[in-house]
mmCIF file of C-alpha atoms and ligand atoms in Angstrom:
data_model
loop_
_atom_site.group_PDB
_atom_site.id
_atom_site.type_symbol
_atom_site.label_atom_id
_atom_site.label_comp_id
_atom_site.label_asym_id
_atom_site.label_seq_id
_atom_site.Cartn_x
_atom_site.Cartn_y
_atom_site.Cartn_z
ATOM 1 C CA UNK A 17 8.970 6.698 -10.839
ATOM 2 C CA UNK A 18 5.745 6.218 -8.956
ATOM 3 C CA UNK A 19 3.681 3.105 -9.694
ATOM 4 C CA UNK A 20 -0.006 3.627 -9.043
ATOM 5 C CA UNK A 21 -2.493 0.769 -9.324
ATOM 6 C CA UNK A 22 -6.000 1.778 -10.354
ATOM 7 C CA UNK A 23 -8.874 -0.612 -9.997
ATOM 8 C CA UNK A 24 -12.583 -0.903 -9.286
ATOM 9 C CA UNK A 25 -15.580 -2.973 -10.259
ATOM 10 C CA UNK A 26 -16.784 -2.861 -13.836
ATOM 11 C CA UNK A 27 -18.805 0.289 -14.519
ATOM 12 C CA UNK A 28 -17.494 2.067 -11.400
ATOM 13 C CA UNK A 29 -15.577 4.639 -13.434
ATOM 14 C CA UNK A 30 -11.973 3.427 -13.726
ATOM 15 C CA UNK A 31 -11.567 4.646 -17.288
ATOM 16 C CA UNK A 32 -13.105 7.990 -16.385
ATOM 17 C CA UNK A 33 -10.543 8.437 -13.586
ATOM 18 C CA UNK A 34 -7.660 7.030 -15.663
ATOM 19 C CA UNK A 35 -8.315 9.453 -18.508
ATOM 20 C CA UNK A 36 -8.335 12.413 -16.152
ATOM 21 C CA UNK A 37 -5.007 11.330 -14.622
ATOM 22 C CA UNK A 38 -3.562 10.966 -18.122
ATOM 23 C CA UNK A 39 -4.708 14.522 -18.926
ATOM 24 C CA UNK A 40 -2.657 15.693 -15.934
ATOM 25 C CA UNK A 41 0.415 13.908 -17.281
ATOM 26 C CA UNK A 42 0.276 10.401 -15.847
ATOM 27 C CA UNK A 43 1.641 7.609 -18.049
ATOM 28 C CA UNK A 44 -1.336 5.318 -18.457
ATOM 29 C CA UNK A 45 -0.986 1.563 -18.892
ATOM 30 C CA UNK A 46 -4.369 0.050 -19.687
ATOM 31 C CA UNK A 47 -4.277 -3.695 -19.081
ATOM 32 C CA UNK A 48 -7.533 -4.338 -20.990
ATOM 33 C CA UNK A 49 -6.107 -2.544 -23.996
ATOM 34 C CA UNK A 50 -2.872 -4.551 -23.799
ATOM 35 C CA UNK A 51 -4.858 -7.781 -23.537
ATOM 36 C CA UNK A 52 -6.499 -6.902 -26.858
ATOM 37 C CA UNK A 53 -3.255 -5.731 -28.484
ATOM 38 C CA UNK A 54 -1.353 -8.938 -27.785
ATOM 39 C CA UNK A 55 -3.956 -10.952 -29.728
ATOM 40 C CA UNK A 56 -4.704 -8.474 -32.496
ATOM 41 C CA UNK A 57 -4.893 -9.591 -36.101
ATOM 42 C CA UNK A 58 -1.576 -10.954 -37.354
ATOM 43 C CA UNK A 59 -0.011 -11.190 -33.858
ATOM 44 C CA UNK A 60 1.979 -14.170 -32.550
ATOM 45 C CA UNK A 61 -0.443 -14.292 -29.626
ATOM 46 C CA UNK A 62 -3.381 -14.792 -31.935
ATOM 47 C CA UNK A 63 -1.530 -17.513 -33.858
ATOM 48 C CA UNK A 64 -1.008 -19.381 -30.573
ATOM 49 C CA UNK A 65 -4.654 -19.049 -29.681
ATOM 50 C CA UNK A 66 -5.648 -20.515 -33.035
ATOM 51 C CA UNK A 67 -3.174 -23.366 -32.543
ATOM 52 C CA UNK A 68 -4.678 -24.068 -29.111
ATOM 53 C CA UNK A 69 -8.388 -23.552 -29.772
ATOM 54 C CA UNK A 70 -8.838 -24.073 -33.534
ATOM 55 C CA UNK A 71 -9.479 -21.982 -36.641
ATOM 56 C CA UNK A 72 -13.107 -21.386 -35.706
ATOM 57 C CA UNK A 73 -12.107 -18.743 -33.105
ATOM 58 C CA UNK A 74 -11.245 -16.471 -36.037
ATOM 59 C CA UNK A 75 -13.706 -14.085 -37.680
ATOM 60 C CA UNK A 76 -13.884 -13.858 -41.462
ATOM 61 C CA UNK A 77 -11.413 -10.942 -41.508
ATOM 62 C CA UNK A 78 -8.771 -12.900 -39.584
ATOM 63 C CA UNK A 79 -9.319 -11.095 -36.287
ATOM 64 C CA UNK A 80 -10.253 -12.802 -33.049
ATOM 65 C CA UNK A 81 -13.933 -13.781 -32.737
ATOM 66 C CA UNK A 82 -14.231 -13.068 -29.000
ATOM 67 C CA UNK A 83 -17.610 -14.713 -28.363
ATOM 68 C CA UNK A 84 -16.407 -17.849 -30.183
ATOM 69 C CA UNK A 85 -13.235 -17.923 -28.060
ATOM 70 C CA UNK A 86 -15.180 -17.218 -24.862
ATOM 71 C CA UNK A 87 -17.487 -20.190 -25.566
ATOM 72 C CA UNK A 88 -14.447 -22.473 -25.703
ATOM 73 C CA UNK A 89 -12.069 -20.871 -23.234
ATOM 74 C CA UNK A 90 -14.539 -20.367 -20.405
ATOM 75 C CA UNK A 91 -16.017 -23.871 -20.748
ATOM 76 C CA UNK A 92 -13.685 -25.361 -18.135
ATOM 77 C CA UNK A 93 -10.695 -24.547 -15.945
ATOM 78 C CA UNK A 94 -8.175 -26.267 -18.202
ATOM 79 C CA UNK A 95 -9.214 -24.244 -21.232
ATOM 80 C CA UNK A 96 -9.204 -21.030 -19.225
ATOM 81 C CA UNK A 97 -5.680 -21.782 -17.958
ATOM 82 C CA UNK A 98 -4.516 -22.472 -21.500
ATOM 83 C CA UNK A 99 -5.815 -19.098 -22.669
ATOM 84 C CA UNK A 100 -4.300 -17.273 -19.685
ATOM 85 C CA UNK A 101 -0.937 -18.939 -20.329
ATOM 86 C CA UNK A 102 -0.953 -17.391 -23.797
ATOM 87 C CA UNK A 103 -2.243 -13.923 -22.900
ATOM 88 C CA UNK A 104 -0.851 -13.159 -19.425
ATOM 89 C CA UNK A 105 2.897 -13.450 -20.124
ATOM 90 C CA UNK A 106 2.498 -11.252 -23.205
ATOM 91 C CA UNK A 107 0.592 -8.610 -21.288
ATOM 92 C CA UNK A 108 3.226 -8.821 -18.536
ATOM 93 C CA UNK A 109 6.102 -8.338 -20.964
ATOM 94 C CA UNK A 110 4.382 -5.416 -22.660
ATOM 95 C CA UNK A 111 3.613 -3.798 -19.289
ATOM 96 C CA UNK A 112 7.268 -4.113 -18.252
ATOM 97 C CA UNK A 113 8.319 -2.533 -21.558
ATOM 98 C CA UNK A 114 5.993 0.435 -21.067
ATOM 99 C CA UNK A 115 7.112 0.881 -17.444
ATOM 100 C CA UNK A 116 10.757 0.859 -18.547
ATOM 101 C CA UNK A 117 10.020 3.436 -21.227
ATOM 102 C CA UNK A 118 8.398 5.857 -18.752
ATOM 103 C CA UNK A 119 10.784 8.527 -17.464
ATOM 104 C CA UNK A 120 12.412 8.403 -14.013
ATOM 105 C CA UNK A 121 10.024 11.124 -12.821
ATOM 106 C CA UNK A 122 6.893 9.537 -14.313
ATOM 107 C CA UNK A 123 3.715 8.797 -12.414
ATOM 108 C CA UNK A 124 2.640 5.523 -14.026
ATOM 109 C CA UNK A 125 -1.022 4.647 -13.593
ATOM 110 C CA UNK A 126 -1.746 0.988 -14.212
ATOM 111 C CA UNK A 127 -5.449 0.488 -14.926
ATOM 112 C CA UNK A 128 -6.026 -3.114 -13.962
ATOM 113 C CA UNK A 129 -9.560 -4.399 -13.348
ATOM 114 C CA UNK A 130 -8.477 -7.590 -11.540
ATOM 115 C CA UNK A 131 -5.794 -6.023 -9.327
ATOM 116 C CA UNK A 132 -7.498 -7.132 -6.119
ATOM 117 C CA UNK A 133 -8.633 -10.517 -7.464
ATOM 118 C CA UNK A 134 -5.052 -11.313 -8.480
ATOM 119 C CA UNK A 135 -3.426 -10.029 -5.267
ATOM 120 C CA UNK A 136 -1.291 -7.443 -7.070
ATOM 121 C CA UNK A 137 -1.699 -4.512 -4.654
ATOM 122 C CA UNK A 138 1.705 -4.854 -2.896
ATOM 123 C CA UNK A 139 3.531 -4.191 -6.174
ATOM 124 C CA UNK A 140 2.322 -0.567 -6.288
ATOM 125 C CA UNK A 141 3.300 2.480 -4.281
ATOM 126 C CA UNK A 142 -0.350 3.409 -4.035
ATOM 127 C CA UNK A 143 -3.631 1.704 -4.911
ATOM 128 C CA UNK A 144 -6.639 3.755 -5.988
ATOM 129 C CA UNK A 145 -10.052 2.104 -5.952
ATOM 130 C CA UNK A 146 -12.976 3.675 -7.788
ATOM 131 C CA UNK A 147 -16.340 2.580 -6.473
ATOM 132 C CA UNK A 148 -20.036 3.134 -7.078
ATOM 133 C CA UNK A 149 -23.140 1.292 -5.821
ATOM 134 C CA UNK A 150 -23.946 -1.897 -7.751
ATOM 135 C CA UNK A 151 -27.277 -0.574 -9.063
ATOM 136 C CA UNK A 152 -25.578 2.568 -10.381
ATOM 137 C CA UNK A 153 -22.960 0.483 -12.143
ATOM 138 C CA UNK A 154 -25.568 -1.798 -13.711
ATOM 139 C CA UNK A 155 -27.471 1.249 -14.964
ATOM 140 C CA UNK A 156 -24.329 2.777 -16.476
ATOM 141 C CA UNK A 157 -23.302 -0.445 -18.153
ATOM 142 C CA UNK A 158 -26.784 -0.912 -19.639
ATOM 143 C CA UNK A 159 -27.398 2.714 -20.621
ATOM 144 C CA UNK A 160 -23.942 3.992 -21.570
ATOM 145 C CA UNK A 161 -22.355 0.807 -22.825
ATOM 146 C CA UNK A 162 -25.365 -1.077 -24.142
ATOM 147 C CA UNK A 163 -24.670 -4.198 -22.087
ATOM 148 C CA UNK A 164 -27.512 -6.638 -21.334
ATOM 149 C CA UNK A 165 -28.574 -6.253 -17.694
ATOM 150 C CA UNK A 166 -28.099 -9.955 -16.864
ATOM 151 C CA UNK A 167 -24.627 -9.821 -18.377
ATOM 152 C CA UNK A 168 -23.710 -6.732 -16.323
ATOM 153 C CA UNK A 169 -24.902 -8.396 -13.103
ATOM 154 C CA UNK A 170 -23.060 -11.640 -13.868
ATOM 155 C CA UNK A 171 -19.805 -9.766 -14.423
ATOM 156 C CA UNK A 172 -20.185 -7.791 -11.223
ATOM 157 C CA UNK A 173 -20.880 -11.007 -9.273
ATOM 158 C CA UNK A 174 -17.717 -12.632 -10.651
ATOM 159 C CA UNK A 175 -15.480 -9.789 -9.404
ATOM 160 C CA UNK A 176 -14.140 -8.952 -5.938
ATOM 161 C CA UNK A 177 -16.547 -7.506 -3.384
ATOM 162 C CA UNK A 178 -16.439 -3.881 -2.255
ATOM 163 C CA UNK A 179 -15.069 -5.055 1.082
ATOM 164 C CA UNK A 180 -12.162 -6.883 -0.553
ATOM 165 C CA UNK A 181 -11.333 -3.814 -2.600
ATOM 166 C CA UNK A 182 -11.555 -1.571 0.441
ATOM 167 C CA UNK A 183 -8.878 -3.644 2.178
ATOM 168 C CA UNK A 184 -6.480 -2.965 -0.715
ATOM 169 C CA UNK A 185 -7.320 0.723 -1.180
ATOM 170 C CA UNK A 186 -4.975 3.520 -0.154
ATOM 171 C CA UNK A 187 -7.317 5.931 -1.891
ATOM 172 C CA UNK A 188 -11.038 5.303 -2.152
ATOM 173 C CA UNK A 189 -12.864 7.348 -4.793
ATOM 174 C CA UNK A 190 -16.621 7.312 -4.536
ATOM 175 C CA UNK A 191 -18.044 7.745 -8.034
ATOM 176 C CA UNK A 192 -21.673 7.213 -7.102
ATOM 177 C CA UNK A 193 -22.565 10.817 -7.913
ATOM 178 C CA UNK A 194 -22.017 13.133 -10.857
ATOM 179 C CA UNK A 195 -18.749 12.666 -12.768
ATOM 180 C CA UNK A 196 -17.684 16.234 -11.847
ATOM 181 C CA UNK A 197 -17.496 15.260 -8.209
ATOM 182 C CA UNK A 198 -15.040 12.410 -8.683
ATOM 183 C CA UNK A 199 -13.040 14.381 -11.256
ATOM 184 C CA UNK A 200 -12.491 17.199 -8.756
ATOM 185 C CA UNK A 201 -11.229 14.606 -6.279
ATOM 186 C CA UNK A 202 -8.903 13.229 -8.948
ATOM 187 C CA UNK A 203 -7.510 16.727 -9.597
ATOM 188 C CA UNK A 204 -6.737 17.187 -5.904
ATOM 189 C CA UNK A 205 -5.294 13.683 -5.630
ATOM 190 C CA UNK A 206 -2.937 14.411 -8.509
ATOM 191 C CA UNK A 207 -1.715 17.755 -7.187
ATOM 192 C CA UNK A 208 -1.642 17.068 -3.442
ATOM 193 C CA UNK A 209 -0.587 13.458 -3.322
ATOM 194 C CA UNK A 210 0.693 11.777 -6.501
ATOM 195 C CA UNK A 211 3.015 14.558 -7.712
ATOM 196 C CA UNK A 212 4.643 15.196 -4.314
ATOM 197 C CA UNK A 213 4.808 11.440 -3.549
ATOM 198 C CA UNK A 214 6.780 10.858 -6.754
ATOM 199 C CA UNK A 215 9.145 13.746 -6.002
ATOM 200 C CA UNK A 216 9.577 12.753 -2.338
ATOM 201 C CA UNK A 217 10.744 9.286 -3.353
ATOM 202 C CA UNK A 218 12.969 10.425 -6.225
ATOM 203 C CA UNK A 219 14.597 13.274 -4.284
ATOM 204 C CA UNK A 220 14.585 11.647 -0.838
ATOM 205 C CA UNK A 221 12.704 14.618 0.586
ATOM 206 C CA UNK A 222 12.085 14.383 4.351
ATOM 207 C CA UNK A 223 8.692 15.085 5.880
ATOM 208 C CA UNK A 224 8.366 18.753 6.882
ATOM 209 C CA UNK A 225 8.801 19.242 10.660
ATOM 210 C CA UNK A 226 5.708 19.991 12.742
ATOM 211 C CA UNK A 227 4.618 20.182 16.346
ATOM 212 C CA UNK A 228 3.441 16.981 18.046
ATOM 213 C CA UNK A 229 -0.290 16.415 17.755
ATOM 214 C CA UNK A 230 -1.837 13.413 19.465
ATOM 215 C CA UNK A 231 -4.950 12.055 17.740
ATOM 216 C CA UNK A 232 -7.585 9.663 19.107
ATOM 217 C CA UNK A 233 -7.020 5.984 18.259
ATOM 218 C CA UNK A 234 -8.017 5.147 14.681
ATOM 219 C CA UNK A 235 -9.290 1.574 14.239
ATOM 220 C CA UNK A 236 -8.043 1.527 10.631
ATOM 221 C CA UNK A 237 -4.379 1.973 11.662
ATOM 222 C CA UNK A 238 -3.620 -1.779 11.839
ATOM 223 C CA UNK A 239 -5.064 -2.415 8.358
ATOM 224 C CA UNK A 240 -3.175 0.569 6.958
ATOM 225 C CA UNK A 241 0.022 -0.749 8.526
ATOM 226 C CA UNK A 242 -0.577 -4.210 7.101
ATOM 227 C CA UNK A 243 -0.976 -2.775 3.583
ATOM 228 C CA UNK A 244 2.346 -0.975 3.933
ATOM 229 C CA UNK A 245 4.024 -4.070 5.364
ATOM 230 C CA UNK A 246 2.949 -6.260 2.428
ATOM 231 C CA UNK A 247 4.708 -3.774 0.111
ATOM 232 C CA UNK A 248 7.818 -3.735 2.262
ATOM 233 C CA UNK A 249 7.935 -7.530 2.567
ATOM 234 C CA UNK A 250 7.609 -7.887 -1.194
ATOM 235 C CA UNK A 251 10.434 -5.395 -1.728
ATOM 236 C CA UNK A 252 12.913 -6.766 0.816
ATOM 237 C CA UNK A 253 12.114 -10.486 0.471
ATOM 238 C CA UNK A 254 14.454 -12.753 2.382
ATOM 239 C CA UNK A 255 16.879 -9.976 3.207
ATOM 240 C CA UNK A 256 14.785 -9.106 6.250
ATOM 241 C CA UNK A 257 14.106 -11.413 9.161
ATOM 242 C CA UNK A 258 10.688 -9.859 9.757
ATOM 243 C CA UNK A 259 8.612 -6.706 9.305
ATOM 244 C CA UNK A 260 6.207 -5.500 11.992
ATOM 245 C CA UNK A 261 3.798 -2.761 12.977
ATOM 246 C CA UNK A 262 5.219 -1.169 16.139
ATOM 247 C CA UNK A 263 4.695 1.986 18.173
ATOM 248 C CA UNK A 264 1.535 3.563 19.507
ATOM 249 C CA UNK A 265 -0.601 3.076 16.394
ATOM 250 C CA UNK A 266 -0.148 -0.688 16.927
ATOM 251 C CA UNK A 267 -1.869 -0.558 20.326
ATOM 252 C CA UNK A 268 -5.677 -0.736 20.135
ATOM 253 C CA UNK A 269 -7.312 2.106 22.028
ATOM 254 C CA UNK A 270 -4.171 4.220 22.413
ATOM 255 C CA UNK A 271 -4.172 7.875 21.336
ATOM 256 C CA UNK A 272 -1.171 8.580 19.112
ATOM 257 C CA UNK A 273 0.470 10.894 16.643
ATOM 258 C CA UNK A 274 -1.020 9.912 13.289
ATOM 259 C CA UNK A 275 2.273 8.425 12.136
ATOM 260 C CA UNK A 276 2.497 4.695 11.525
ATOM 261 C CA UNK A 277 5.704 3.167 12.880
ATOM 262 C CA UNK A 278 6.998 0.095 11.117
ATOM 263 C CA UNK A 279 10.058 -1.992 11.864
ATOM 264 C CA UNK A 280 12.121 -4.075 9.483
ATOM 265 C CA UNK A 281 14.539 -6.393 11.279
ATOM 266 C CA UNK A 282 17.656 -7.464 9.414
ATOM 267 C CA UNK A 283 20.401 -9.880 10.496
ATOM 268 C CA UNK A 284 23.265 -7.364 10.633
ATOM 269 C CA UNK A 285 23.679 -3.598 10.621
ATOM 270 C CA UNK A 286 25.369 -3.778 7.226
ATOM 271 C CA UNK A 287 22.138 -5.293 5.858
ATOM 272 C CA UNK A 288 20.243 -2.168 6.919
ATOM 273 C CA UNK A 289 22.528 -0.072 4.765
ATOM 274 C CA UNK A 290 22.255 -2.514 1.876
ATOM 275 C CA UNK A 291 18.448 -2.207 1.967
ATOM 276 C CA UNK A 292 18.429 1.586 1.736
ATOM 277 C CA UNK A 293 17.944 1.802 -2.027
ATOM 278 C CA UNK A 294 15.360 -0.969 -2.076
ATOM 279 C CA UNK A 295 13.251 0.721 0.593
ATOM 280 C CA UNK A 296 13.573 4.073 -1.149
ATOM 281 C CA UNK A 297 12.403 2.560 -4.432
ATOM 282 C CA UNK A 298 9.493 0.935 -2.599
ATOM 283 C CA UNK A 299 8.276 4.401 -1.556
ATOM 284 C CA UNK A 300 10.131 4.879 1.734
ATOM 285 C CA UNK A 301 13.096 7.208 1.184
ATOM 286 C CA UNK A 302 15.860 7.442 3.780
ATOM 287 C CA UNK A 303 15.035 10.326 6.111
ATOM 288 C CA UNK A 304 18.536 11.807 6.006
ATOM 289 C CA UNK A 305 20.503 8.838 4.771
ATOM 290 C CA UNK A 306 22.217 8.638 8.150
ATOM 291 C CA UNK A 307 22.409 6.244 11.014
ATOM 292 C CA UNK A 308 20.288 7.232 13.992
ATOM 293 C CA UNK A 309 20.935 6.061 17.549
ATOM 294 C CA UNK A 310 18.064 4.509 19.454
ATOM 295 C CA UNK A 311 17.663 6.144 22.856
ATOM 296 C CA UNK A 312 18.878 4.017 25.709
ATOM 297 C CA UNK A 313 20.277 4.475 29.213
ATOM 298 C CA UNK A 314 24.083 4.398 29.020
ATOM 299 C CA UNK A 315 26.237 1.835 27.229
ATOM 300 C CA UNK A 316 27.007 1.515 23.536
ATOM 301 C CA UNK A 317 24.630 3.302 21.154
ATOM 302 C CA UNK A 318 22.141 1.205 19.210
ATOM 303 C CA UNK A 319 22.284 2.393 15.608
ATOM 304 C CA UNK A 320 19.349 2.014 13.226
ATOM 305 C CA UNK A 321 18.355 3.404 9.859
ATOM 306 C CA UNK A 322 15.225 5.495 9.582
ATOM 307 C CA UNK A 323 13.192 5.756 6.398
ATOM 308 C CA UNK A 324 10.022 7.766 6.008
ATOM 309 C CA UNK A 325 6.966 7.135 3.880
ATOM 310 C CA UNK A 326 7.036 9.299 0.747
ATOM 311 C CA UNK A 327 3.237 9.451 0.534
ATOM 312 C CA UNK A 328 2.100 12.878 1.765
ATOM 313 C CA UNK A 329 -1.280 11.297 2.513
ATOM 314 C CA UNK A 330 0.102 8.770 4.992
ATOM 315 C CA UNK A 331 2.878 9.584 7.454
ATOM 316 C CA UNK A 332 5.122 6.582 8.117
ATOM 317 C CA UNK A 333 8.338 6.099 10.075
ATOM 318 C CA UNK A 334 10.167 2.952 9.081
ATOM 319 C CA UNK A 335 12.867 1.803 11.503
ATOM 320 C CA UNK A 336 15.419 -0.643 10.114
ATOM 321 C CA UNK A 337 17.027 -2.417 13.062
ATOM 322 C CA UNK A 338 19.390 -5.351 13.248
ATOM 323 C CA UNK A 339 19.429 -8.469 15.404
ATOM 324 C CA UNK A 340 22.811 -7.209 16.622
ATOM 325 C CA UNK A 341 21.176 -4.668 18.945
ATOM 326 C CA UNK A 342 18.376 -5.302 21.479
ATOM 327 C CA UNK A 343 16.254 -2.432 20.152
ATOM 328 C CA UNK A 344 14.215 -4.496 17.678
ATOM 329 C CA UNK A 345 13.126 -6.844 20.463
ATOM 330 C CA UNK A 346 12.299 -3.978 22.849
ATOM 331 C CA UNK A 347 10.007 -2.388 20.272
ATOM 332 C CA UNK A 348 8.014 -5.618 20.022
ATOM 333 C CA UNK A 349 8.071 -6.234 23.766
ATOM 334 C CA UNK A 350 6.805 -2.733 24.539
ATOM 335 C CA UNK A 351 3.979 -3.130 22.034
ATOM 336 C CA UNK A 352 2.863 -6.525 23.325
ATOM 337 C CA UNK A 353 3.185 -5.546 26.981
ATOM 338 C CA UNK A 354 1.150 -2.360 26.634
ATOM 339 C CA UNK A 355 -1.475 -4.173 24.546
ATOM 340 C CA UNK A 356 -1.874 -6.566 27.464
ATOM 341 C CA UNK A 357 -2.116 -3.778 30.098
ATOM 342 C CA UNK A 358 -4.973 -1.307 29.514
ATOM 343 C CA UNK A 359 -4.092 0.605 32.698
ATOM 344 C CA UNK A 360 -0.538 1.234 31.464
ATOM 345 C CA UNK A 361 -1.910 2.153 28.063
ATOM 346 C CA UNK A 362 -4.173 4.806 29.567
ATOM 347 C CA UNK A 363 -1.358 6.148 31.739
ATOM 348 C CA UNK A 364 0.846 6.421 28.655
ATOM 349 C CA UNK A 365 -1.912 8.240 26.768
ATOM 350 C CA UNK A 366 -2.119 10.792 29.591
ATOM 351 C CA UNK A 367 1.630 11.400 29.466
ATOM 352 C CA UNK A 368 1.516 11.867 25.704
ATOM 353 C CA UNK A 369 -1.420 14.261 25.761
ATOM 354 C CA UNK A 370 0.186 16.349 28.526
ATOM 355 C CA UNK A 371 3.525 16.542 26.692
ATOM 356 C CA UNK A 372 1.879 17.309 23.353
ATOM 357 C CA UNK A 373 0.055 20.237 25.005
ATOM 358 C CA UNK A 374 3.307 21.479 26.561
ATOM 359 C CA UNK A 375 5.123 21.262 23.225
ATOM 360 C CA UNK A 376 2.299 22.426 20.965
ATOM 361 C CA UNK A 377 4.303 25.439 19.758
ATOM 362 C CA UNK A 378 7.685 23.730 19.262
ATOM 363 C CA UNK A 379 7.463 23.319 15.492
ATOM 364 C CA UNK A 380 9.234 19.949 15.850
ATOM 365 C CA UNK A 381 8.498 16.680 17.659
ATOM 366 C CA UNK A 382 11.972 16.129 19.107
ATOM 367 C CA UNK A 383 11.613 17.606 22.643
ATOM 368 C CA UNK A 384 8.231 15.847 22.932
ATOM 369 C CA UNK A 385 9.765 12.513 21.903
ATOM 370 C CA UNK A 386 12.755 12.927 24.235
ATOM 371 C CA UNK A 387 10.582 13.644 27.275
ATOM 372 C CA UNK A 388 8.186 10.837 26.436
ATOM 373 C CA UNK A 389 11.164 8.481 26.398
ATOM 374 C CA UNK A 390 11.594 8.894 30.162
ATOM 375 C CA UNK A 391 8.227 7.198 30.713
ATOM 376 C CA UNK A 392 9.017 4.572 28.082
ATOM 377 C CA UNK A 393 12.412 3.722 29.623
ATOM 378 C CA UNK A 394 10.794 3.164 33.019
ATOM 379 C CA UNK A 395 8.075 1.086 31.354
ATOM 380 C CA UNK A 396 10.689 -1.201 29.780
ATOM 381 C CA UNK A 397 11.588 -2.440 33.275
ATOM 382 C CA UNK A 398 7.952 -3.371 33.989
ATOM 383 C CA UNK A 399 7.652 -4.927 30.541
ATOM 384 C CA UNK A 400 10.742 -7.092 31.111
ATOM 385 C CA UNK A 401 9.294 -8.354 34.399
ATOM 386 C CA UNK A 402 6.086 -9.252 32.574
ATOM 387 C CA UNK A 403 8.068 -10.955 29.779
ATOM 388 C CA UNK A 404 9.970 -13.066 32.290
ATOM 389 C CA UNK A 405 6.732 -14.154 34.004
ATOM 390 C CA UNK A 406 4.831 -14.922 30.835
ATOM 391 C CA UNK A 407 7.840 -16.372 28.929
ATOM 392 C CA UNK A 408 7.074 -13.842 26.184
ATOM 393 C CA UNK A 409 9.128 -14.079 23.016
ATOM 394 C CA UNK A 410 9.101 -11.673 20.057
HETATM 395 P P1 LIG B 17 -14.979 1.244 -15.790
HETATM 396 O O1 LIG B 17 -13.780 1.623 -16.585
HETATM 397 O O2 LIG B 17 -14.753 1.211 -14.306
HETATM 398 O O3 LIG B 17 -15.714 0.016 -16.251
HETATM 399 P P2 LIG B 17 -16.090 3.659 -16.979
HETATM 400 O O4 LIG B 17 -15.185 4.751 -16.550
HETATM 401 O O5 LIG B 17 -15.966 3.154 -18.372
HETATM 402 O O6 LIG B 17 -16.030 2.446 -15.933
HETATM 403 O O7 LIG B 17 -17.595 4.120 -16.675
HETATM 404 C C1 LIG B 17 -18.689 3.302 -17.074
HETATM 405 C C2 LIG B 17 -19.688 4.153 -17.823
HETATM 406 O O8 LIG B 17 -20.297 5.062 -16.910
HETATM 407 C C3 LIG B 17 -19.049 4.981 -18.912
HETATM 408 O O9 LIG B 17 -19.921 5.034 -20.006
HETATM 409 C C4 LIG B 17 -18.846 6.343 -18.262
HETATM 410 O O10 LIG B 17 -18.900 7.384 -19.197
HETATM 411 C C5 LIG B 17 -20.047 6.412 -17.300
HETATM 412 N N1 LIG B 17 -19.743 7.155 -16.089
HETATM 413 C C6 LIG B 17 -18.603 7.162 -15.367
HETATM 414 N N2 LIG B 17 -18.706 7.919 -14.273
HETATM 415 C C7 LIG B 17 -19.956 8.423 -14.270
HETATM 416 C C8 LIG B 17 -20.684 9.282 -13.378
HETATM 417 N N3 LIG B 17 -20.152 9.777 -12.259
HETATM 418 N N4 LIG B 17 -21.959 9.567 -13.716
HETATM 419 C C9 LIG B 17 -22.507 9.063 -14.817
HETATM 420 N N5 LIG B 17 -21.899 8.264 -15.698
HETATM 421 C C10 LIG B 17 -20.616 7.926 -15.443
#
């Protein structure tokens, strides 16, 4: 099952996008709808609200009088907390029920306006943000929904900023234009990304092989890596010692294959195996389910587990290494050393670009990676000297 979080400021077009995804076959969980259901007429939730806030929050027909409740519940923090303590657990339980009822191959889309405000992004495989300029949203809310302009502006002000949402977004849908434009993007997103992402995770499908292609440095790589790491950290919890962004995409200014390398460090090799299912469920299936040996000059092999990101829109290699081998430390040392040495960084970029050109027709990255390792192995010696002089620690 793929869990997709869908959010955006009020009036941006969340419902428009959600409905289209549902037409394609997504299982839609609408948190606003659930919040109304759990306090509908005759519900236990409504009875608790009446017990907490008094009979005068009821309309004549026994349903909730929302403006009357809002006047009381939003008067102060205590009252707001009391209301949330009644509504939130019920919405949570209902959401869990609906998730459990969705099939193992479902793409579940959770429409949740306050996803960013409540820090929920790491719980999803993918976060979609729908956005539109503030003035456009105000106009839609006033014209299409009949909201008072001051009310629309007040609600927009109370929500997260575009910048905050952007930091959480794996997919950014601009709905500032005609609805057709965003709907076409949604159609492509469904077919090219959500459907294969779900299948990749469920079936443990590896990324198709391709020739090495070195891209210019992308300044968004660190933020993309951090988003992935928050998901991984949430999934593995205390079973990992640490999770880090490693490899070339972690070095500012360095050209690299557009594949984000991440490293999860576990205490023992057996822990790497024990995490395999957890990482798969989090969206990073095991590449072949096998142990892979880290390259090194002579001596005992250094086994690791490799998982790959299931999202076809974001290539990720996730290396699970244990404290029992030196490889986890070397990955961090190499990154920190080359970050601190722009000359070495540029020399490394030259090597990569030359090798990528030589191997452009290979159809696989293996010979490229093997040859590149010669430079990296020599660099380790220089990095160790630097570490000794600077008393570097991971
Ligand atoms: P949200 O769920 O994010 O609050 P909606 O999807 O309900 O937003 O959209 C708000 C209003 O704007 C709705 O009445 C919707 O029909 C309309 N709307 C959505 N997208 C567009 C668009 N691209 N152009 C014009 N109107 C739109």
